Short mmCIF file of C-alpha atoms and ligand atoms in Angstrom, two decimals:
data_model
loop_
_atom_site.label_atom_id
_atom_site.label_comp_id
_atom_site.label_asym_id
_atom_site.label_seq_id
_atom_site.Cartn_x
_atom_site.Cartn_y
_atom_site.Cartn_z
CA MET A 1 77.28 87.07 70.85
CA PHE A 2 76.19 84.02 68.76
CA THR A 3 79.74 83.68 67.31
CA THR A 4 81.11 83.77 70.91
CA ILE A 5 78.84 81.06 72.07
CA CYS A 6 79.82 78.95 68.95
CA MET A 7 83.50 79.45 69.69
CA LEU A 8 83.13 78.54 73.40
CA SER A 9 81.01 75.38 72.65
CA PHE A 10 83.72 74.22 70.17
CA CYS A 11 86.05 73.37 73.11
CA ILE A 12 83.56 72.51 75.67
CA GLY A 13 82.17 69.05 75.99
CA SER A 14 78.52 68.06 76.20
CA GLU A 15 78.35 68.36 80.02
CA GLY A 16 80.14 71.91 79.75
CA GLN A 17 83.42 70.51 80.61
CA ASN A 18 86.36 72.10 78.92
CA ALA A 19 88.44 69.57 77.11
CA ALA A 20 91.38 71.64 75.91
CA ASN A 21 94.85 70.25 75.78
CA SER A 22 96.66 73.11 77.50
CA LEU A 23 95.95 76.08 79.75
CA LYS A 24 96.37 78.53 76.98
CA GLU A 25 93.88 76.69 74.76
CA ALA A 26 91.33 76.40 77.61
CA TYR A 27 91.44 80.07 78.13
CA LYS A 28 91.88 81.39 74.63
CA ASP A 29 88.42 82.98 74.61
CA TYR A 30 88.88 84.65 77.89
CA PHE A 31 92.52 85.93 78.47
CA MET A 32 96.12 84.98 78.02
CA ILE A 33 97.81 82.61 80.40
CA GLY A 34 101.30 83.70 81.38
CA VAL A 35 104.31 82.41 83.29
CA ALA A 36 107.30 84.05 85.01
CA VAL A 37 110.49 82.37 83.84
CA ASN A 38 114.07 82.07 84.87
CA GLN A 39 116.92 81.05 82.56
CA ARG A 40 116.61 77.30 83.16
CA ASN A 41 113.03 77.40 82.09
CA ILE A 42 113.94 78.54 78.64
CA SER A 43 117.14 76.51 78.04
CA ASP A 44 116.24 72.98 79.48
CA ALA A 45 114.27 71.09 76.81
CA GLN A 46 111.60 69.64 79.08
CA GLN A 47 110.80 72.93 80.74
CA SER A 48 110.92 75.09 77.59
CA ASP A 49 108.46 72.54 75.88
CA LEU A 50 106.20 72.94 78.73
CA VAL A 51 106.34 76.74 78.58
CA LYS A 52 105.58 76.58 74.81
CA ARG A 53 102.75 74.11 75.18
CA GLU A 54 100.92 75.84 78.09
CA PHE A 55 101.42 79.56 77.95
CA SER A 56 100.72 82.39 75.63
CA SER A 57 102.51 85.18 77.66
CA MET A 58 105.80 85.37 79.59
CA THR A 59 107.47 87.52 82.20
CA ALA A 60 111.10 87.62 83.16
CA GLU A 61 111.03 86.72 86.86
CA ASN A 62 114.15 88.76 87.67
CA ASP A 63 116.07 89.35 84.37
CA MET A 64 114.56 92.66 83.26
CA LYS A 65 114.56 94.31 86.68
CA PRO A 66 116.64 97.46 86.98
CA ALA A 67 119.56 95.92 88.87
CA SER A 68 119.74 92.99 86.41
CA VAL A 69 120.12 95.04 83.34
CA HIS A 70 121.74 98.25 84.69
CA PRO A 71 123.98 97.42 87.63
CA ALA A 72 125.97 100.70 87.32
CA GLU A 73 125.63 104.01 85.67
CA GLY A 74 126.45 103.55 81.95
CA ARG A 75 126.83 99.77 82.44
CA TRP A 76 124.20 97.53 80.73
CA THR A 77 124.07 93.81 81.03
CA TRP A 78 121.48 92.55 78.60
CA GLU A 79 122.41 88.89 78.18
CA ARG A 80 119.81 87.18 80.31
CA ALA A 81 116.98 89.57 79.35
CA ASP A 82 117.87 89.23 75.60
CA ARG A 83 117.64 85.56 75.85
CA ILE A 84 114.13 85.72 77.22
CA ALA A 85 113.09 88.27 74.62
CA ASP A 86 114.61 86.14 71.91
CA PHE A 87 112.77 83.00 73.29
CA CYS A 88 109.47 84.92 72.92
CA ARG A 89 110.28 86.25 69.44
CA GLN A 90 111.25 82.70 68.22
CA ASN A 91 108.16 81.01 69.69
CA GLY A 92 105.49 83.72 69.14
CA ILE A 93 104.87 84.23 72.89
CA LYS A 94 103.95 87.62 74.15
CA LEU A 95 106.33 89.32 76.67
CA ARG A 96 105.18 91.32 79.77
CA GLY A 97 107.93 93.74 80.81
CA HIS A 98 108.70 93.55 84.46
CA THR A 99 109.68 95.96 85.94
CA LEU A 100 110.89 99.36 84.92
CA MET A 101 110.84 100.82 88.50
CA TRP A 102 110.78 99.16 91.85
CA HIS A 103 112.18 99.98 95.34
CA ALA A 104 113.82 96.47 95.57
CA GLN A 105 116.32 95.04 93.08
CA MET A 106 116.60 98.70 91.98
CA CYS A 107 119.71 100.46 90.66
CA ASP A 108 120.67 101.92 93.97
CA TRP A 109 123.32 104.07 92.33
CA MET A 110 120.38 106.12 90.84
CA PHE A 111 119.70 107.34 94.42
CA TYR A 112 123.13 108.45 95.52
CA ASP A 113 125.90 110.78 94.40
CA GLU A 114 129.65 109.98 94.64
CA ASN A 115 129.73 111.00 98.34
CA HIS A 116 126.82 108.59 98.97
CA ASN A 117 124.37 111.50 99.54
CA LEU A 118 120.88 111.28 98.18
CA VAL A 119 120.58 113.03 94.80
CA THR A 120 118.05 115.73 94.04
CA LYS A 121 114.81 114.72 92.42
CA GLU A 122 115.94 116.39 89.21
CA VAL A 123 119.02 114.09 89.04
CA LEU A 124 116.83 111.06 90.01
CA PHE A 125 114.42 111.87 87.17
CA ARG A 126 117.08 112.27 84.58
CA LYS A 127 118.53 108.79 85.57
CA MET A 128 114.99 107.18 85.57
CA ARG A 129 114.24 108.69 82.17
CA GLU A 130 117.44 107.42 80.66
CA HIS A 131 116.91 103.88 82.07
CA ILE A 132 113.21 103.70 81.04
CA HIS A 133 113.84 104.95 77.42
CA THR A 134 116.77 102.56 76.95
CA VAL A 135 115.08 99.44 78.21
CA VAL A 136 111.74 100.15 76.56
CA ASN A 137 113.36 100.91 73.30
CA ARG A 138 115.40 97.71 73.30
CA TYR A 139 112.36 95.42 73.74
CA LYS A 140 109.74 97.57 71.91
CA ASP A 141 109.16 94.95 69.16
CA VAL A 142 108.31 92.17 71.63
CA VAL A 143 107.14 93.67 74.97
CA TYR A 144 103.36 94.37 74.76
CA CYS A 145 103.01 95.88 78.29
CA TRP A 146 105.21 97.08 81.01
CA ASP A 147 104.91 97.05 84.80
CA VAL A 148 106.00 100.66 84.97
CA PHE A 149 106.06 100.98 88.69
CA ASN A 150 105.91 98.13 91.17
CA GLU A 151 104.68 98.27 94.80
CA CYS A 152 104.53 102.04 95.63
CA ILE A 153 101.66 101.70 98.10
CA ALA A 154 102.25 101.06 101.80
CA ASP A 155 100.94 98.01 103.61
CA GLY A 156 99.21 98.21 106.90
CA PRO A 157 96.36 100.26 108.36
CA ARG A 158 95.71 103.97 107.65
CA ARG A 159 98.34 106.35 108.89
CA LEU A 160 97.06 109.82 109.19
CA ASN A 161 99.32 112.79 108.52
CA ALA A 162 99.17 116.26 110.14
CA GLU A 163 96.29 117.24 107.87
CA GLY A 164 94.35 114.15 108.90
CA LYS A 165 94.85 112.38 105.53
CA ASP A 166 96.08 108.83 104.95
CA GLN A 167 99.78 108.68 103.78
CA PRO A 168 99.35 105.84 101.21
CA LEU A 169 102.91 105.73 99.90
CA ARG A 170 105.60 103.32 100.84
CA GLU A 171 108.46 105.27 102.40
CA SER A 172 110.93 104.17 99.78
CA THR A 173 114.06 105.93 98.68
CA PHE A 174 112.08 107.27 95.76
CA TYR A 175 109.62 108.84 98.28
CA LYS A 176 112.36 110.23 100.50
CA ILE A 177 113.98 112.03 97.50
CA CYS A 178 110.76 113.48 96.24
CA GLY A 179 108.51 113.83 99.26
CA ASN A 180 105.48 113.15 97.18
CA ASP A 181 104.30 110.85 94.27
CA GLU A 182 105.95 112.74 91.37
CA TYR A 183 108.37 109.76 90.68
CA ILE A 184 105.46 107.59 89.89
CA ARG A 185 103.84 110.11 87.48
CA LYS A 186 107.29 110.67 85.86
CA ALA A 187 107.95 107.08 85.31
CA PHE A 188 104.67 106.62 83.44
CA GLU A 189 105.30 109.78 81.34
CA TYR A 190 108.81 108.46 80.36
CA ALA A 191 107.46 104.95 79.48
CA ARG A 192 104.74 106.52 77.24
CA GLU A 193 107.30 108.78 75.53
CA ALA A 194 109.43 105.69 74.87
CA ASP A 195 106.67 103.46 73.51
CA PRO A 196 103.28 104.99 72.78
CA ASP A 197 101.83 101.54 71.90
CA ALA A 198 102.76 99.54 75.01
CA LEU A 199 100.17 99.19 77.73
CA LEU A 200 101.42 100.65 80.97
CA PHE A 201 100.59 99.02 84.35
CA TYR A 202 100.73 99.91 88.00
CA ASN A 203 101.48 96.57 89.85
CA ASP A 204 101.10 95.75 93.52
CA TYR A 205 100.52 92.93 95.94
CA ASN A 206 97.74 92.44 98.74
CA GLU A 207 95.62 94.27 96.22
CA CYS A 208 92.43 92.65 97.66
CA ASP A 209 93.03 93.92 101.19
CA HIS A 210 90.36 96.56 101.60
CA VAL A 211 92.72 99.37 102.79
CA LYS A 212 95.40 98.65 100.26
CA ARG A 213 92.89 98.13 97.47
CA ASP A 214 91.42 101.49 98.12
CA ARG A 215 94.74 103.29 98.26
CA ILE A 216 95.62 101.79 94.93
CA TYR A 217 92.23 102.68 93.49
CA GLU A 218 92.43 106.38 94.79
CA MET A 219 96.09 106.78 93.52
CA VAL A 220 95.39 105.43 90.03
CA LYS A 221 92.01 107.25 89.72
CA GLU A 222 93.62 110.64 90.69
CA MET A 223 96.58 110.15 88.44
CA LYS A 224 94.60 109.15 85.48
CA ALA A 225 92.32 112.24 86.03
CA ALA A 226 95.48 114.26 85.96
CA GLY A 227 96.58 112.74 82.61
CA VAL A 228 99.26 110.25 83.83
CA PRO A 229 99.26 107.53 81.29
CA ILE A 230 98.26 104.48 83.17
CA ASP A 231 96.44 101.88 81.18
CA GLY A 232 96.11 99.09 83.69
CA ILE A 233 96.37 97.61 87.16
CA GLY A 234 98.45 94.53 87.84
CA MET A 235 97.05 92.48 90.71
CA GLN A 236 100.01 90.43 91.75
CA GLY A 237 97.98 87.58 93.38
CA HIS A 238 100.51 86.19 95.89
CA TYR A 239 97.67 84.46 97.77
CA ASN A 240 97.21 81.51 100.16
CA ILE A 241 94.72 78.64 100.51
CA TYR A 242 92.79 80.60 103.24
CA GLY A 243 92.44 83.86 101.39
CA PRO A 244 91.58 86.29 100.07
CA SER A 245 87.93 85.18 99.73
CA GLU A 246 86.20 84.96 96.30
CA GLU A 247 84.05 88.11 97.43
CA ASP A 248 87.20 90.08 98.12
CA ILE A 249 88.81 89.25 94.86
CA GLU A 250 85.58 89.90 93.04
CA ALA A 251 85.27 93.31 94.86
CA ALA A 252 88.77 94.32 93.89
CA VAL A 253 88.49 93.45 90.27
CA SER A 254 85.04 95.20 90.01
CA LYS A 255 86.56 98.28 91.76
CA TYR A 256 89.65 98.48 89.61
CA ALA A 257 87.50 97.92 86.47
CA GLU A 258 85.80 101.26 87.24
CA ILE A 259 88.94 103.09 86.51
CA VAL A 260 91.07 101.04 84.02
CA ASP A 261 90.36 99.07 80.92
CA HIS A 262 93.07 96.51 81.47
CA ILE A 263 93.62 94.33 84.47
CA HIS A 264 96.21 91.61 84.64
CA VAL A 265 96.79 89.01 87.32
CA THR A 266 100.63 89.34 87.17
CA GLU A 267 102.16 87.06 89.88
CA LEU A 268 99.78 84.26 90.70
CA ASP A 269 100.67 81.61 93.36
CA ILE A 270 98.84 80.10 96.22
CA ARG A 271 100.90 78.97 99.22
CA VAL A 272 99.80 76.48 101.77
CA ASN A 273 100.36 78.57 104.94
CA ARG A 274 98.73 81.74 105.99
CA GLU A 275 101.35 84.21 104.64
CA MET A 276 100.60 86.25 101.53
CA GLY A 277 102.01 89.17 99.52
CA GLY A 278 105.20 89.99 97.77
CA GLN A 279 107.35 90.73 100.78
CA LEU A 280 110.80 89.11 100.76
CA ARG A 281 110.56 87.72 104.26
CA PHE A 282 108.48 84.59 104.29
CA SER A 283 108.54 80.93 105.41
CA ARG A 284 109.73 78.38 102.87
CA ASN A 285 107.87 75.64 104.83
CA GLU A 286 111.06 73.48 104.60
CA GLY A 287 110.34 69.80 104.87
CA ALA A 288 106.58 70.20 105.16
CA GLU A 289 104.35 67.71 103.23
CA ILE A 290 101.07 68.93 101.81
CA SER A 291 98.04 67.35 103.37
CA ASN A 292 94.81 66.34 101.51
CA GLU A 293 92.91 69.03 103.25
CA GLN A 294 95.47 71.58 102.04
CA ILE A 295 95.23 70.15 98.49
CA GLU A 296 91.49 70.49 98.56
CA LYS A 297 91.67 74.04 99.83
CA GLN A 298 94.21 75.02 97.20
CA GLU A 299 92.03 73.57 94.43
CA ALA A 300 89.09 75.49 95.64
CA GLN A 301 91.03 78.75 95.82
CA TYR A 302 92.44 78.40 92.31
CA ALA A 303 88.93 77.50 91.10
CA ALA A 304 87.56 80.59 92.68
CA ILE A 305 90.23 82.95 91.33
CA PHE A 306 89.72 81.63 87.78
CA ARG A 307 85.90 81.89 88.21
CA VAL A 308 86.24 85.57 89.09
CA MET A 309 88.68 86.29 86.24
CA ARG A 310 86.39 84.50 83.74
CA ARG A 311 83.50 86.57 84.87
CA HIS A 312 85.55 89.68 84.13
CA ALA A 313 87.15 88.62 80.87
CA ASP A 314 86.07 91.90 79.36
CA VAL A 315 88.68 93.72 81.33
CA VAL A 316 91.08 90.90 82.42
CA ASP A 317 93.57 90.26 79.53
CA CYS A 318 96.13 88.00 81.14
CA VAL A 319 96.62 85.77 84.15
CA THR A 320 100.36 85.04 84.88
CA PHE A 321 101.62 82.32 87.22
CA TRP A 322 104.63 83.38 89.17
CA ASN A 323 106.99 80.61 88.19
CA LEU A 324 106.70 77.49 86.12
CA SER A 325 106.76 74.78 88.80
CA ASP A 326 106.96 74.30 92.59
CA ARG A 327 110.69 73.65 92.03
CA ASP A 328 111.19 77.11 90.49
CA SER A 329 108.91 79.07 92.93
CA TRP A 330 110.46 81.92 94.75
CA LEU A 331 108.50 80.58 97.80
CA GLY A 332 110.33 77.21 97.74
CA SER A 333 108.89 73.89 96.65
CA ASN A 334 107.44 73.07 100.12
CA ASN A 335 104.88 75.78 99.77
CA TYR A 336 103.43 73.83 96.84
CA PRO A 337 102.18 77.08 95.19
CA LEU A 338 101.82 76.20 91.51
CA LEU A 339 100.03 73.88 88.99
CA PHE A 340 103.16 71.79 88.13
CA ASP A 341 105.09 69.79 90.80
CA LYS A 342 108.85 69.84 91.32
CA ASP A 343 109.31 67.34 88.51
CA TYR A 344 107.21 69.52 86.13
CA ASN A 345 104.34 67.09 86.11
CA PRO A 346 100.78 68.56 86.21
CA LYS A 347 99.15 68.31 89.65
CA ASN A 348 95.51 67.67 90.01
CA VAL A 349 95.03 71.35 90.53
CA TYR A 350 96.23 71.85 86.91
CA ARG A 351 93.20 69.88 85.77
CA VAL A 352 90.88 71.93 88.12
CA VAL A 353 92.13 75.18 86.42
CA LYS A 354 92.15 73.91 82.92
CA ASP A 355 89.00 71.65 82.88
CA PHE A 356 86.65 74.12 84.33
CA ASN A 357 82.96 73.50 83.83
CA GLN A 358 81.36 76.23 81.76
CA ASN A 359 77.86 75.36 83.14
CA THR A 360 78.68 75.26 86.75
CA GLY A 361 81.55 77.81 86.82
CA LYS A 362 83.64 75.25 88.71
O1 G3I B 1 121.50 86.64 91.52
C1 G3I B 1 121.87 86.47 92.86
C2 G3I B 1 122.99 85.52 93.02
O2 G3I B 1 124.13 86.11 92.33
C3 G3I B 1 123.37 85.19 94.44
O3 G3I B 1 124.37 84.36 94.56
C4 G3I B 1 122.07 84.74 95.23
C5 G3I B 1 122.41 84.54 96.74
O4 G3I B 1 121.21 84.62 97.46
O5 G3I B 1 121.17 85.64 95.00
C6 G3I B 1 120.77 85.86 93.67
O6 G3I B 1 119.70 86.91 93.64
C7 G3I B 1 118.46 86.48 94.09
C8 G3I B 1 117.46 86.80 92.91
O7 G3I B 1 116.25 86.51 93.36
C9 G3I B 1 117.84 85.97 91.71
O8 G3I B 1 117.68 84.63 91.99
C10 G3I B 1 118.05 87.25 95.30
O9 G3I B 1 118.82 86.94 96.41
C11 G3I B 1 116.64 87.02 95.69
O10 G3I B 1 116.22 87.94 96.67
C12 G3I B 1 115.75 87.36 94.41
O11 G3I B 1 114.44 87.10 94.70
C13 G3I B 1 113.47 87.59 93.83
C14 G3I B 1 112.73 88.65 94.50
O12 G3I B 1 111.62 89.07 93.56
C15 G3I B 1 113.54 89.95 94.84
O13 G3I B 1 113.93 90.53 93.69
C16 G3I B 1 112.59 86.44 93.43
O14 G3I B 1 113.33 85.49 92.68
C17 G3I B 1 111.43 86.96 92.58
O15 G3I B 1 110.54 85.91 92.39
C18 G3I B 1 110.73 88.12 93.25
O16 G3I B 1 109.71 88.59 92.41
C19 G3I B 1 108.89 89.58 93.04
C20 G3I B 1 108.36 90.46 91.89
O17 G3I B 1 109.49 90.90 91.08
C21 G3I B 1 107.63 91.64 92.41
N1 G3I B 1 106.57 91.19 93.29
C22 G3I B 1 106.93 90.32 94.38
C23 G3I B 1 107.64 89.13 93.87
C24 G3I B 1 108.06 88.27 94.99
O18 G3I B 1 108.86 88.89 95.84
#
């Protein structure tokens, strides 16, 4: 305890203000700070310097997804993923693997036979196992954790089935083939077989929404009790300036911490409109300027998120921003969702996150 206080006071000024030179430095006694990258971020000198200076963990935004590395049966395209892995190896940055299985950007060929009929679940499991083993083995030396399955839980209100129970699963092609959640269990088993040392995550968005939060909680709790090797929950964190509230983020982290030892915020960004989540249909806010009121709200929302995560630093290991700058954001630069502007300059919100005040929590 004493040592921890001494370490913290080392980088905190007399008024409790954190005076670190980078995000990773400011948070080194709490958790890692990560960033999702594209190929430009690791090849352009200005951008890659920024990555090296600010971040201790990286995620490939798209380049390790099933469709990116395995576009057809027996055909592997490793170039882009390899470049990201090499960048991490060369610069001593930890790599989060994203994602072994997902209903989107998936290897659709895994689902169908040559006549375009859905395959049996046995065939699907064989293909999943081969994919997971091959990818995990290739990056075993550098990937410290994997998002094993992404976004299996349905959005929206409870939908009761014939037995009066909520059907929590997204009706993806995985679900159609299996009729139950076996595909999720299998994916975690295959990942653990392939690398017993990697931390294995279930990753989803809108994870603070009460209905979805409880669905995720119940699924992971039941699976862990049945021996499925899930180590952590990834809270994607595609939020907006109006929500979720600090109370709802706090409640979600506390609830997940009851059942897992590792929580990562995996895809953090805060857009300036009222949309949230990871769905691929969204407004890019083309042409919109950000107002002072929106800037203040965004700063307050980022401060609140990091306050919650610092309070839970015993279980939160990593907070990852989804993209490097507003220019790179999947949401488009007019949603202004990140800490760096479209010219890679730090915005005031960067200082709000970095220079938090240990005494006031702000
Ligand atoms: O690579 C093709 C390119 O060949 C083509 O010319 C171009 C034309 O649109 O599309 C390119 O693919 C795009 C791909 O990103 C790579 O840039 C897809 O259209 C586009 O849909 C895809 O979007 C990605 C999205 O996942 C869907 O896979 C976003 O960049 C990426 O940020 C986003 O990330 C997801 C997480 O993995 C999971 N959680 C939600 C999050 C946001 O949706």
